[in-house]
């Protein structure tokens, strides 16, 4: 989950917990208040009834009832049970009739507040003594109004909670979106920076906050990277250039030595070895120079419209010159009918070098077994598949074959420097393409190259 969403969620959960606790507190407090108020009202009525029944004088009793009727309205389902002193039978009868805990009756006997609620019905009990007489009264009634009030309060709190949550989540999202805007800006800028435009820098906000620090730190890192890249680039380019001249001189001298009429066979052989090795070195320095150039700044190269089938044919003829016995076979059966789908925008020399390296590897690592080169078209991309039946690449090492100078552990008996594939990879990437590989040791290897088709 994105940090932005996580912040909005945490913010919502925190607020929800606070609002919920507050709502529960309000609801519990209000319920207690309403219950107490109702108990009190019921106790007042019980008290009047108890006094009425305590008074033996009938006219006084009537006054009590009259007073109750005039001033105290009847509560819903109001009922009173009066037990005279010593009236054990009635006491038992009431005990059986009412679902009340024994603590309720104990409180009455101890003359302590006896209040209880069961099934929405409120019960109160009083133990009243007057004029030397004693009476117990248990009364009950249902607080319909209070219940309705509580229901309304509950609905209000639930609706309020949901509305609050909606606003909190929406505002939380807006808020976190706002906070992450500068970070998104940095991500966008950083994505646009690659080895080809290392001179680009992030825009630093004048506000001295953490985002400004982050941008400054990143820019510092880019400065260091750029210096290192430049040093590496210059070193490889200069070294390759510097090697070239002495190497040309060495091979020239060796050729001269070979052409001499009175050269003995052992010396001729030595000159041949010198010539061969210096040619290899020349090839190596040329590859290193290309690798450095493609890796650092491919935009210097000249780009043009190229037909892939012609390019692959020229690769094949170059390989035929180098190794006339090769078994490289080109399969044109997948070619699209539309010739426009065979064209791409690129640099011919570089692309030829890339495909030659890949096909030559197939030839080399299969000891000249059949190598299939198939050209096809898929979703606006030219697809070239190069399949050999050679030694394959060990699973654990396949991820490293595009790393400069890496050579797999099963290539000891083959000549090579580990430059061809990184170079090919750089060239394909420069052309906005991609290269992938599938391989099985002892069975063979397949390189699949995708290149975007020319769009006029
Ligand atoms: P090298 O000069 O060693 O061939 P590359 O850069 O062309 O260098 O290839 C790098 C490594 O990838 C090779 O050393 C080899 O281990 C592996 N590799 C490349 N192509 C093949 C292939 N067709 N079959 C087996 N291994 C291959």
Tab-separated table of C-alpha atoms and ligand atoms in Angstrom:
chain	number	residue	atom	x	y	z
A	1	UNK	CA	0.000	0.000	0.000
A	2	UNK	CA	1.290	3.488	-0.815
A	3	UNK	CA	2.472	5.547	2.181
A	4	UNK	CA	0.015	8.217	1.106
A	5	UNK	CA	-2.938	5.824	1.535
A	6	UNK	CA	-1.455	4.403	4.708
A	7	UNK	CA	-1.335	7.867	6.291
A	8	UNK	CA	-4.957	8.544	5.305
A	9	UNK	CA	-5.977	5.186	6.789
A	10	UNK	CA	-4.071	5.658	10.063
A	11	UNK	CA	-5.489	9.158	10.359
A	12	UNK	CA	-9.028	7.775	9.840
A	13	UNK	CA	-8.550	4.887	12.292
A	14	UNK	CA	-7.216	7.228	14.980
A	15	UNK	CA	-10.047	9.690	14.534
A	16	UNK	CA	-12.584	6.855	14.397
A	17	UNK	CA	-11.298	5.501	17.724
A	18	UNK	CA	-11.530	8.926	19.360
A	19	UNK	CA	-15.023	9.679	18.007
A	20	UNK	CA	-16.240	6.177	18.889
A	21	UNK	CA	-14.945	6.385	22.484
A	22	UNK	CA	-16.475	9.813	22.843
A	23	UNK	CA	-19.830	8.601	21.439
A	24	UNK	CA	-19.858	5.588	23.790
A	25	UNK	CA	-19.134	7.894	26.714
A	26	UNK	CA	-21.977	10.287	25.732
A	27	UNK	CA	-24.412	7.396	25.223
A	28	UNK	CA	-23.578	5.666	28.541
A	29	UNK	CA	-23.715	8.930	30.467
A	30	UNK	CA	-27.067	9.915	28.946
A	31	UNK	CA	-28.542	6.453	29.588
A	32	UNK	CA	-27.500	6.571	33.229
A	33	UNK	CA	-29.061	10.044	33.589
A	34	UNK	CA	-32.320	9.018	31.948
A	35	UNK	CA	-32.513	5.824	34.049
A	36	UNK	CA	-31.860	7.698	37.309
A	37	UNK	CA	-34.452	10.333	36.438
A	38	UNK	CA	-37.037	7.653	35.752
A	39	UNK	CA	-36.192	5.721	38.962
A	40	UNK	CA	-36.674	8.921	40.884
A	41	UNK	CA	-40.055	9.580	39.301
A	42	UNK	CA	-41.133	6.022	40.066
A	43	UNK	CA	-39.892	6.331	43.676
A	44	UNK	CA	-41.930	9.515	44.203
A	45	UNK	CA	-45.059	7.669	43.069
A	46	UNK	CA	-44.183	4.635	45.225
A	47	UNK	CA	-43.683	6.882	48.213
A	48	UNK	CA	-47.130	8.446	47.794
A	49	UNK	CA	-48.787	5.034	47.394
A	50	UNK	CA	-46.895	3.615	50.395
A	51	UNK	CA	-47.935	6.517	52.605
A	52	UNK	CA	-51.498	6.163	51.447
A	53	UNK	CA	-51.559	2.522	52.414
A	54	UNK	CA	-49.801	3.214	55.735
A	55	UNK	CA	-52.513	5.560	56.841
A	56	UNK	CA	-55.399	3.649	58.315
A	57	UNK	CA	-57.678	6.634	57.865
A	58	UNK	CA	-59.650	6.111	54.675
A	59	UNK	CA	-60.180	9.812	53.975
A	60	UNK	CA	-56.447	10.508	54.234
A	61	UNK	CA	-55.776	7.616	51.871
A	62	UNK	CA	-58.159	9.161	49.400
A	63	UNK	CA	-56.263	12.468	49.675
A	64	UNK	CA	-53.019	10.704	48.764
A	65	UNK	CA	-54.609	9.054	45.722
A	66	UNK	CA	-56.244	12.296	44.715
A	67	UNK	CA	-52.901	14.094	45.000
A	68	UNK	CA	-51.157	11.444	42.898
A	69	UNK	CA	-53.818	11.581	40.234
A	70	UNK	CA	-53.716	15.367	40.013
A	71	UNK	CA	-49.981	15.998	40.184
A	72	UNK	CA	-48.247	12.814	39.110
A	73	UNK	CA	-49.309	11.469	35.760
A	74	UNK	CA	-49.360	7.670	35.356
A	75	UNK	CA	-46.176	6.183	33.935
A	76	UNK	CA	-46.487	3.581	31.137
A	77	UNK	CA	-47.329	0.120	32.570
A	78	UNK	CA	-47.086	1.559	36.097
A	79	UNK	CA	-47.818	-1.034	38.808
A	80	UNK	CA	-47.354	-1.049	42.597
A	81	UNK	CA	-47.139	-4.030	44.934
A	82	UNK	CA	-47.633	-3.177	48.613
A	83	UNK	CA	-46.676	-5.684	51.335
A	84	UNK	CA	-47.822	-4.981	54.847
A	85	UNK	CA	-45.607	-5.794	57.850
A	86	UNK	CA	-45.554	-9.552	58.487
A	87	UNK	CA	-47.560	-10.403	55.358
A	88	UNK	CA	-45.249	-13.313	54.414
A	89	UNK	CA	-47.624	-14.912	51.936
A	90	UNK	CA	-47.948	-11.775	49.856
A	91	UNK	CA	-44.193	-11.212	50.021
A	92	UNK	CA	-43.588	-14.718	48.614
A	93	UNK	CA	-46.234	-14.248	45.982
A	94	UNK	CA	-44.605	-11.030	44.746
A	95	UNK	CA	-41.156	-12.558	44.873
A	96	UNK	CA	-42.336	-15.341	42.544
A	97	UNK	CA	-44.093	-12.941	40.218
A	98	UNK	CA	-41.278	-10.425	39.696
A	99	UNK	CA	-37.948	-11.442	38.039
A	100	UNK	CA	-35.766	-9.596	40.513
A	101	UNK	CA	-32.434	-10.622	42.080
A	102	UNK	CA	-32.344	-11.316	45.823
A	103	UNK	CA	-29.938	-8.383	46.303
A	104	UNK	CA	-32.852	-6.120	45.328
A	105	UNK	CA	-34.977	-7.431	48.222
A	106	UNK	CA	-31.999	-7.397	50.614
A	107	UNK	CA	-31.545	-3.688	49.850
A	108	UNK	CA	-35.209	-3.028	50.635
A	109	UNK	CA	-34.888	-4.779	53.980
A	110	UNK	CA	-31.704	-2.832	54.746
A	111	UNK	CA	-33.555	0.362	53.668
A	112	UNK	CA	-30.999	1.018	50.999
A	113	UNK	CA	-31.827	2.148	47.401
A	114	UNK	CA	-33.315	-0.812	45.550
A	115	UNK	CA	-33.324	-0.165	41.800
A	116	UNK	CA	-33.282	-2.647	38.952
A	117	UNK	CA	-33.979	-2.815	35.209
A	118	UNK	CA	-35.022	-5.986	33.373
A	119	UNK	CA	-36.579	-6.258	29.891
A	120	UNK	CA	-36.924	-2.454	29.553
A	121	UNK	CA	-38.946	-2.346	32.801
A	122	UNK	CA	-37.644	-0.294	35.735
A	123	UNK	CA	-38.211	-1.603	39.282
A	124	UNK	CA	-37.864	0.306	42.579
A	125	UNK	CA	-38.389	-0.907	46.125
A	126	UNK	CA	-39.043	1.151	49.246
A	127	UNK	CA	-39.290	0.235	52.922
A	128	UNK	CA	-41.327	2.947	54.626
A	129	UNK	CA	-42.122	3.372	58.289
A	130	UNK	CA	-44.557	5.938	59.593
A	131	UNK	CA	-46.812	6.270	62.622
A	132	UNK	CA	-45.202	3.129	64.105
A	133	UNK	CA	-46.276	1.133	61.068
A	134	UNK	CA	-44.106	-0.375	58.396
A	135	UNK	CA	-44.779	-1.195	54.755
A	136	UNK	CA	-42.764	-2.439	51.774
A	137	UNK	CA	-43.606	-1.328	48.257
A	138	UNK	CA	-42.217	-2.659	44.983
A	139	UNK	CA	-43.169	-0.624	41.917
A	140	UNK	CA	-42.527	-1.033	38.234
A	141	UNK	CA	-43.037	0.938	35.001
A	142	UNK	CA	-41.611	1.195	31.498
A	143	UNK	CA	-39.742	4.346	30.455
A	144	UNK	CA	-41.042	4.528	26.874
A	145	UNK	CA	-40.098	8.166	26.478
A	146	UNK	CA	-36.581	7.607	27.822
A	147	UNK	CA	-36.102	4.620	25.509
A	148	UNK	CA	-37.168	6.654	22.527
A	149	UNK	CA	-34.824	9.418	23.568
A	150	UNK	CA	-31.960	6.915	23.816
A	151	UNK	CA	-32.808	5.398	20.420
A	152	UNK	CA	-32.739	8.851	18.857
A	153	UNK	CA	-29.428	9.606	20.513
A	154	UNK	CA	-27.981	6.302	19.273
A	155	UNK	CA	-29.094	6.959	15.686
A	156	UNK	CA	-27.743	10.475	15.869
A	157	UNK	CA	-24.371	9.254	17.100
A	158	UNK	CA	-24.132	6.516	14.441
A	159	UNK	CA	-25.043	8.882	11.591
A	160	UNK	CA	-22.699	11.539	12.991
A	161	UNK	CA	-19.932	8.929	13.216
A	162	UNK	CA	-20.387	7.790	9.599
A	163	UNK	CA	-20.516	11.344	8.254
A	164	UNK	CA	-17.426	12.252	10.299
A	165	UNK	CA	-15.595	9.182	8.954
A	166	UNK	CA	-16.414	10.095	5.380
A	167	UNK	CA	-15.058	13.607	5.842
A	168	UNK	CA	-12.043	12.444	7.837
A	169	UNK	CA	-11.052	9.870	5.179
A	170	UNK	CA	-11.586	12.289	2.291
A	171	UNK	CA	-9.723	15.087	4.023
A	172	UNK	CA	-7.021	12.621	5.146
A	173	UNK	CA	-6.493	11.553	1.539
A	174	UNK	CA	-6.406	15.148	0.337
A	175	UNK	CA	-4.052	16.067	3.130
A	176	UNK	CA	-1.629	13.185	2.487
A	177	UNK	CA	-1.823	13.814	-1.286
A	178	UNK	CA	-0.820	17.396	-0.562
A	179	UNK	CA	2.064	16.287	1.683
A	180	UNK	CA	3.401	13.879	-0.940
A	181	UNK	CA	3.188	16.269	-3.887
A	182	UNK	CA	6.848	17.365	-3.581
A	183	UNK	CA	7.941	13.740	-3.207
A	184	UNK	CA	6.033	12.784	-6.344
A	185	UNK	CA	7.716	15.676	-8.113
A	186	UNK	CA	11.120	14.331	-7.012
A	187	UNK	CA	10.233	10.811	-8.224
A	188	UNK	CA	9.181	12.232	-11.604
A	189	UNK	CA	12.405	14.201	-11.923
A	190	UNK	CA	14.600	11.317	-10.776
A	191	UNK	CA	12.946	8.953	-13.271
A	192	UNK	CA	14.013	11.307	-16.055
A	193	UNK	CA	17.675	11.160	-15.039
A	194	UNK	CA	19.831	8.419	-16.545
A	195	UNK	CA	23.440	7.937	-17.599
A	196	UNK	CA	22.639	9.988	-20.718
A	197	UNK	CA	21.596	13.149	-18.888
A	198	UNK	CA	23.464	12.995	-15.617
A	199	UNK	CA	23.930	16.772	-15.748
A	200	UNK	CA	20.244	17.274	-14.902
A	201	UNK	CA	19.481	18.321	-11.312
A	202	UNK	CA	16.389	18.366	-9.109
A	203	UNK	CA	14.704	21.711	-8.543
A	204	UNK	CA	15.242	22.620	-4.880
A	205	UNK	CA	12.383	24.390	-3.153
A	206	UNK	CA	13.456	27.546	-1.340
A	207	UNK	CA	11.674	26.365	1.841
A	208	UNK	CA	14.246	24.826	4.156
A	209	UNK	CA	12.358	21.625	4.930
A	210	UNK	CA	13.064	17.878	4.729
A	211	UNK	CA	12.096	17.775	1.042
A	212	UNK	CA	14.649	20.504	0.304
A	213	UNK	CA	17.259	18.465	2.211
A	214	UNK	CA	16.342	15.353	0.241
A	215	UNK	CA	16.669	17.176	-3.099
A	216	UNK	CA	20.007	18.698	-2.053
A	217	UNK	CA	21.320	15.311	-0.937
A	218	UNK	CA	20.209	13.772	-4.203
A	219	UNK	CA	21.829	16.546	-6.224
A	220	UNK	CA	25.085	16.057	-4.283
A	221	UNK	CA	24.958	12.369	-5.100
A	222	UNK	CA	24.367	13.178	-8.779
A	223	UNK	CA	27.389	15.519	-8.735
A	224	UNK	CA	29.574	12.727	-7.415
A	225	UNK	CA	28.087	10.226	-9.866
A	226	UNK	CA	28.635	12.551	-12.799
A	227	UNK	CA	32.278	13.094	-11.863
A	228	UNK	CA	32.806	9.316	-11.513
A	229	UNK	CA	31.039	8.610	-14.814
A	230	UNK	CA	33.082	11.259	-16.602
A	231	UNK	CA	36.313	9.895	-15.150
A	232	UNK	CA	35.412	6.356	-16.151
A	233	UNK	CA	34.276	7.419	-19.602
A	234	UNK	CA	37.407	9.476	-20.239
A	235	UNK	CA	39.624	6.756	-18.904
A	236	UNK	CA	38.152	4.022	-21.104
A	237	UNK	CA	38.050	6.271	-24.190
A	238	UNK	CA	41.581	7.594	-23.677
A	239	UNK	CA	43.002	4.185	-22.856
A	240	UNK	CA	41.368	2.625	-25.943
A	241	UNK	CA	42.658	5.460	-28.154
A	242	UNK	CA	46.134	5.284	-26.667
A	243	UNK	CA	46.304	1.514	-27.195
A	244	UNK	CA	45.269	1.744	-30.825
A	245	UNK	CA	48.388	3.367	-32.270
A	246	UNK	CA	50.971	1.063	-30.646
A	247	UNK	CA	48.810	-1.931	-31.565
A	248	UNK	CA	48.639	-0.847	-35.208
A	249	UNK	CA	52.398	-0.390	-35.142
A	250	UNK	CA	52.900	-3.864	-33.608
A	251	UNK	CA	50.696	-5.610	-36.165
A	252	UNK	CA	52.311	-3.587	-38.979
A	253	UNK	CA	55.752	-4.631	-37.841
A	254	UNK	CA	54.657	-8.246	-37.494
A	255	UNK	CA	53.259	-8.211	-41.050
A	256	UNK	CA	56.509	-6.685	-42.259
A	257	UNK	CA	58.473	-9.372	-40.440
A	258	UNK	CA	56.305	-12.084	-42.002
A	259	UNK	CA	56.802	-10.720	-45.512
A	260	UNK	CA	60.617	-10.891	-45.230
A	261	UNK	CA	62.159	-13.492	-47.633
A	262	UNK	CA	64.804	-14.967	-45.326
A	263	UNK	CA	62.650	-15.475	-42.245
A	264	UNK	CA	63.009	-18.894	-40.667
A	265	UNK	CA	59.917	-20.935	-39.823
A	266	UNK	CA	60.096	-20.580	-35.992
A	267	UNK	CA	60.432	-16.785	-36.341
A	268	UNK	CA	57.558	-16.718	-38.847
A	269	UNK	CA	55.431	-18.590	-36.326
A	270	UNK	CA	56.338	-16.045	-33.635
A	271	UNK	CA	55.366	-13.168	-35.944
A	272	UNK	CA	52.068	-14.920	-36.683
A	273	UNK	CA	51.338	-15.259	-32.952
A	274	UNK	CA	52.206	-11.566	-32.437
A	275	UNK	CA	49.946	-10.605	-35.351
A	276	UNK	CA	47.055	-12.740	-34.119
A	277	UNK	CA	47.254	-11.531	-30.551
A	278	UNK	CA	47.618	-7.862	-31.500
A	279	UNK	CA	44.547	-8.181	-33.767
A	280	UNK	CA	42.628	-9.621	-30.830
A	281	UNK	CA	43.789	-6.733	-28.666
A	282	UNK	CA	42.740	-4.257	-31.355
A	283	UNK	CA	39.314	-5.867	-31.496
A	284	UNK	CA	39.104	-5.735	-27.705
A	285	UNK	CA	40.034	-2.049	-27.464
A	286	UNK	CA	37.600	-1.189	-30.261
A	287	UNK	CA	34.835	-3.054	-28.381
A	288	UNK	CA	35.712	-1.315	-25.129
A	289	UNK	CA	35.573	2.053	-26.840
A	290	UNK	CA	32.157	1.217	-28.317
A	291	UNK	CA	30.955	-0.042	-24.946
A	292	UNK	CA	32.048	3.181	-23.268
A	293	UNK	CA	30.470	5.325	-25.978
A	294	UNK	CA	27.167	3.483	-26.092
A	295	UNK	CA	27.025	3.347	-22.319
A	296	UNK	CA	27.565	7.055	-21.862
A	297	UNK	CA	26.288	9.010	-24.804
A	298	UNK	CA	24.546	7.254	-27.632
A	299	UNK	CA	23.059	10.442	-29.032
A	300	UNK	CA	26.276	11.262	-30.905
A	301	UNK	CA	25.618	8.396	-33.302
A	302	UNK	CA	23.957	8.927	-36.655
A	303	UNK	CA	20.473	7.502	-36.932
A	304	UNK	CA	18.650	6.402	-40.059
A	305	UNK	CA	15.872	4.158	-41.347
A	306	UNK	CA	17.092	0.519	-41.422
A	307	UNK	CA	15.464	-2.675	-42.728
A	308	UNK	CA	15.968	-5.497	-40.278
A	309	UNK	CA	16.104	-8.265	-42.921
A	310	UNK	CA	18.903	-6.421	-44.763
A	311	UNK	CA	20.736	-5.831	-41.512
A	312	UNK	CA	20.576	-9.523	-40.555
A	313	UNK	CA	21.760	-10.514	-44.051
A	314	UNK	CA	24.771	-8.199	-43.693
A	315	UNK	CA	25.475	-9.779	-40.272
A	316	UNK	CA	25.343	-13.207	-41.902
A	317	UNK	CA	27.741	-12.180	-44.689
A	318	UNK	CA	30.183	-10.680	-42.137
A	319	UNK	CA	30.112	-13.989	-40.232
A	320	UNK	CA	30.551	-15.903	-43.525
A	321	UNK	CA	33.729	-13.881	-44.138
A	322	UNK	CA	35.087	-14.607	-40.682
A	323	UNK	CA	33.976	-18.237	-40.425
A	324	UNK	CA	33.011	-19.623	-43.847
A	325	UNK	CA	32.148	-22.985	-42.281
A	326	UNK	CA	29.425	-21.498	-39.998
A	327	UNK	CA	25.970	-23.085	-39.733
A	328	UNK	CA	23.990	-19.885	-39.209
A	329	UNK	CA	20.566	-20.128	-40.857
A	330	UNK	CA	18.164	-17.241	-41.296
A	331	UNK	CA	14.464	-17.992	-41.085
A	332	UNK	CA	12.365	-15.411	-42.944
A	333	UNK	CA	9.074	-17.317	-42.565
A	334	UNK	CA	7.874	-15.006	-39.789
A	335	UNK	CA	8.408	-11.842	-41.830
A	336	UNK	CA	5.323	-9.601	-41.952
A	337	UNK	CA	3.744	-8.976	-45.337
A	338	UNK	CA	3.792	-5.248	-44.734
A	339	UNK	CA	7.344	-4.080	-45.466
A	340	UNK	CA	6.870	-1.040	-43.230
A	341	UNK	CA	6.912	-3.429	-40.264
A	342	UNK	CA	10.504	-4.384	-41.094
A	343	UNK	CA	11.888	-0.900	-40.671
A	344	UNK	CA	13.364	0.639	-37.595
A	345	UNK	CA	15.109	3.834	-36.684
A	346	UNK	CA	18.708	3.310	-35.635
A	347	UNK	CA	22.424	3.276	-36.207
A	348	UNK	CA	23.404	0.580	-38.675
A	349	UNK	CA	27.011	0.111	-37.524
A	350	UNK	CA	26.036	-0.287	-33.890
A	351	UNK	CA	23.077	-2.597	-34.573
A	352	UNK	CA	25.258	-4.725	-36.838
A	353	UNK	CA	27.876	-4.978	-34.085
A	354	UNK	CA	25.176	-6.000	-31.565
A	355	UNK	CA	23.645	-8.742	-33.751
A	356	UNK	CA	27.060	-9.972	-34.905
A	357	UNK	CA	28.131	-10.412	-31.278
A	358	UNK	CA	24.989	-12.345	-30.383
A	359	UNK	CA	25.065	-14.613	-33.460
A	360	UNK	CA	28.819	-15.190	-33.149
A	361	UNK	CA	28.317	-16.255	-29.527
A	362	UNK	CA	25.809	-18.841	-30.767
A	363	UNK	CA	28.354	-20.078	-33.283
A	364	UNK	CA	31.208	-20.057	-30.718
A	365	UNK	CA	29.453	-21.615	-27.714
A	366	UNK	CA	27.910	-24.424	-29.789
A	367	UNK	CA	31.184	-25.374	-31.505
A	368	UNK	CA	29.642	-24.463	-34.822
A	369	UNK	CA	26.332	-26.284	-34.542
A	370	UNK	CA	23.218	-24.952	-36.221
A	371	UNK	CA	22.237	-21.376	-35.168
A	372	UNK	CA	18.749	-20.196	-36.134
A	373	UNK	CA	18.053	-16.510	-36.624
A	374	UNK	CA	14.333	-15.857	-36.918
A	375	UNK	CA	12.810	-12.480	-37.742
A	376	UNK	CA	9.238	-11.749	-36.734
A	377	UNK	CA	6.850	-8.979	-35.726
A	378	UNK	CA	4.829	-8.563	-32.552
A	379	UNK	CA	2.819	-5.616	-31.225
A	380	UNK	CA	4.663	-2.789	-33.020
A	381	UNK	CA	8.012	-4.451	-32.389
A	382	UNK	CA	10.448	-6.280	-34.626
A	383	UNK	CA	11.435	-9.521	-32.907
A	384	UNK	CA	14.710	-11.289	-33.652
A	385	UNK	CA	15.322	-14.699	-32.064
A	386	UNK	CA	18.795	-16.215	-32.119
A	387	UNK	CA	18.776	-19.880	-31.064
A	388	UNK	CA	21.775	-22.133	-30.714
A	389	UNK	CA	22.264	-25.730	-29.592
A	390	UNK	CA	25.372	-25.082	-27.536
A	391	UNK	CA	26.678	-25.327	-23.994
A	392	UNK	CA	23.986	-23.090	-22.478
A	393	UNK	CA	24.343	-20.734	-19.513
A	394	UNK	CA	24.181	-21.985	-15.889
A	395	UNK	CA	20.947	-20.835	-14.192
A	396	UNK	CA	22.741	-19.049	-11.362
A	397	UNK	CA	24.862	-16.989	-13.759
A	398	UNK	CA	22.285	-16.022	-16.339
A	399	UNK	CA	21.491	-12.762	-14.514
A	400	UNK	CA	25.074	-11.538	-14.882
A	401	UNK	CA	25.815	-12.106	-18.542
A	402	UNK	CA	25.174	-8.448	-19.402
A	403	UNK	CA	27.679	-7.257	-16.792
A	404	UNK	CA	30.898	-6.062	-18.491
A	405	UNK	CA	33.752	-8.597	-18.318
A	406	UNK	CA	31.577	-11.332	-16.825
A	407	UNK	CA	32.070	-14.792	-18.289
A	408	UNK	CA	30.116	-17.858	-17.218
A	409	UNK	CA	31.924	-20.698	-15.442
A	410	UNK	CA	31.422	-23.139	-18.351
A	411	UNK	CA	33.304	-21.012	-20.924
A	412	UNK	CA	36.887	-21.753	-19.877
A	413	UNK	CA	37.799	-23.486	-23.117
A	414	UNK	CA	36.393	-20.630	-25.253
A	415	UNK	CA	38.170	-17.352	-26.036
A	416	UNK	CA	36.398	-14.176	-24.961
A	417	UNK	CA	36.424	-11.046	-22.820
A	418	UNK	CA	32.844	-10.589	-21.612
A	419	UNK	CA	32.311	-7.386	-23.592
A	420	UNK	CA	30.169	-8.476	-26.546
A	421	UNK	CA	26.871	-8.940	-24.718
A	422	UNK	CA	27.051	-5.801	-22.514
A	423	UNK	CA	27.807	-3.875	-25.701
A	424	UNK	CA	24.865	-5.510	-27.523
A	425	UNK	CA	22.625	-4.771	-24.555
A	426	UNK	CA	23.641	-1.087	-24.508
A	427	UNK	CA	23.030	-0.797	-28.227
A	428	UNK	CA	19.574	-2.409	-28.043
A	429	UNK	CA	18.643	-0.163	-25.103
A	430	UNK	CA	19.837	2.901	-27.047
A	431	UNK	CA	17.325	1.857	-29.694
A	432	UNK	CA	14.570	1.667	-27.047
A	433	UNK	CA	14.461	-2.085	-27.405
A	434	UNK	CA	14.955	-4.961	-24.997
A	435	UNK	CA	16.853	-8.201	-24.945
A	436	UNK	CA	16.018	-11.333	-22.994
A	437	UNK	CA	17.603	-14.751	-22.772
A	438	UNK	CA	16.479	-18.320	-22.133
A	439	UNK	CA	19.008	-21.047	-21.716
A	440	UNK	CA	19.525	-24.612	-20.544
A	441	UNK	CA	22.960	-26.030	-19.870
A	442	UNK	CA	23.860	-28.676	-22.440
A	443	UNK	CA	20.824	-27.896	-24.613
A	444	UNK	CA	21.286	-24.383	-25.912
A	445	UNK	CA	20.487	-20.701	-25.609
A	446	UNK	CA	17.940	-18.384	-27.155
A	447	UNK	CA	18.307	-14.585	-27.226
A	448	UNK	CA	15.122	-12.656	-28.015
A	449	UNK	CA	15.535	-9.055	-29.129
A	450	UNK	CA	12.639	-6.591	-29.382
A	451	UNK	CA	13.099	-3.355	-31.327
A	452	UNK	CA	10.385	-0.754	-31.880
A	453	UNK	CA	9.256	-0.497	-35.469
A	454	UNK	CA	9.883	2.744	-37.404
A	455	UNK	CA	7.113	5.287	-37.001
A	456	UNK	CA	7.294	7.856	-39.783
B	1	LIG	P1	32.454	-13.481	-24.422
B	1	LIG	O1	33.523	-12.742	-25.103
B	1	LIG	O2	32.913	-14.192	-23.205
B	1	LIG	O3	31.673	-14.366	-25.342
B	1	LIG	P2	30.029	-11.945	-24.155
B	1	LIG	O4	29.837	-10.627	-23.522
B	1	LIG	O5	29.680	-12.064	-25.588
B	1	LIG	O6	31.513	-12.362	-23.850
B	1	LIG	O7	29.158	-12.987	-23.350
B	1	LIG	C1	29.218	-12.980	-21.947
B	1	LIG	C2	29.028	-14.372	-21.413
B	1	LIG	O8	27.695	-14.806	-21.664
B	1	LIG	C3	29.879	-15.396	-22.061
B	1	LIG	O9	31.140	-15.461	-21.462
B	1	LIG	C4	29.102	-16.680	-21.870
B	1	LIG	O10	29.332	-17.178	-20.580
B	1	LIG	C5	27.682	-16.214	-21.934
B	1	LIG	N1	27.077	-16.414	-23.249
B	1	LIG	C6	26.776	-15.478	-24.153
B	1	LIG	N2	26.204	-16.025	-25.239
B	1	LIG	C7	26.147	-17.353	-25.026
B	1	LIG	C8	25.649	-18.476	-25.775
B	1	LIG	N3	25.091	-18.321	-26.976
B	1	LIG	N4	25.735	-19.699	-25.204
B	1	LIG	C9	26.273	-19.852	-23.990
B	1	LIG	N5	26.769	-18.850	-23.238
B	1	LIG	C10	26.703	-17.613	-23.744
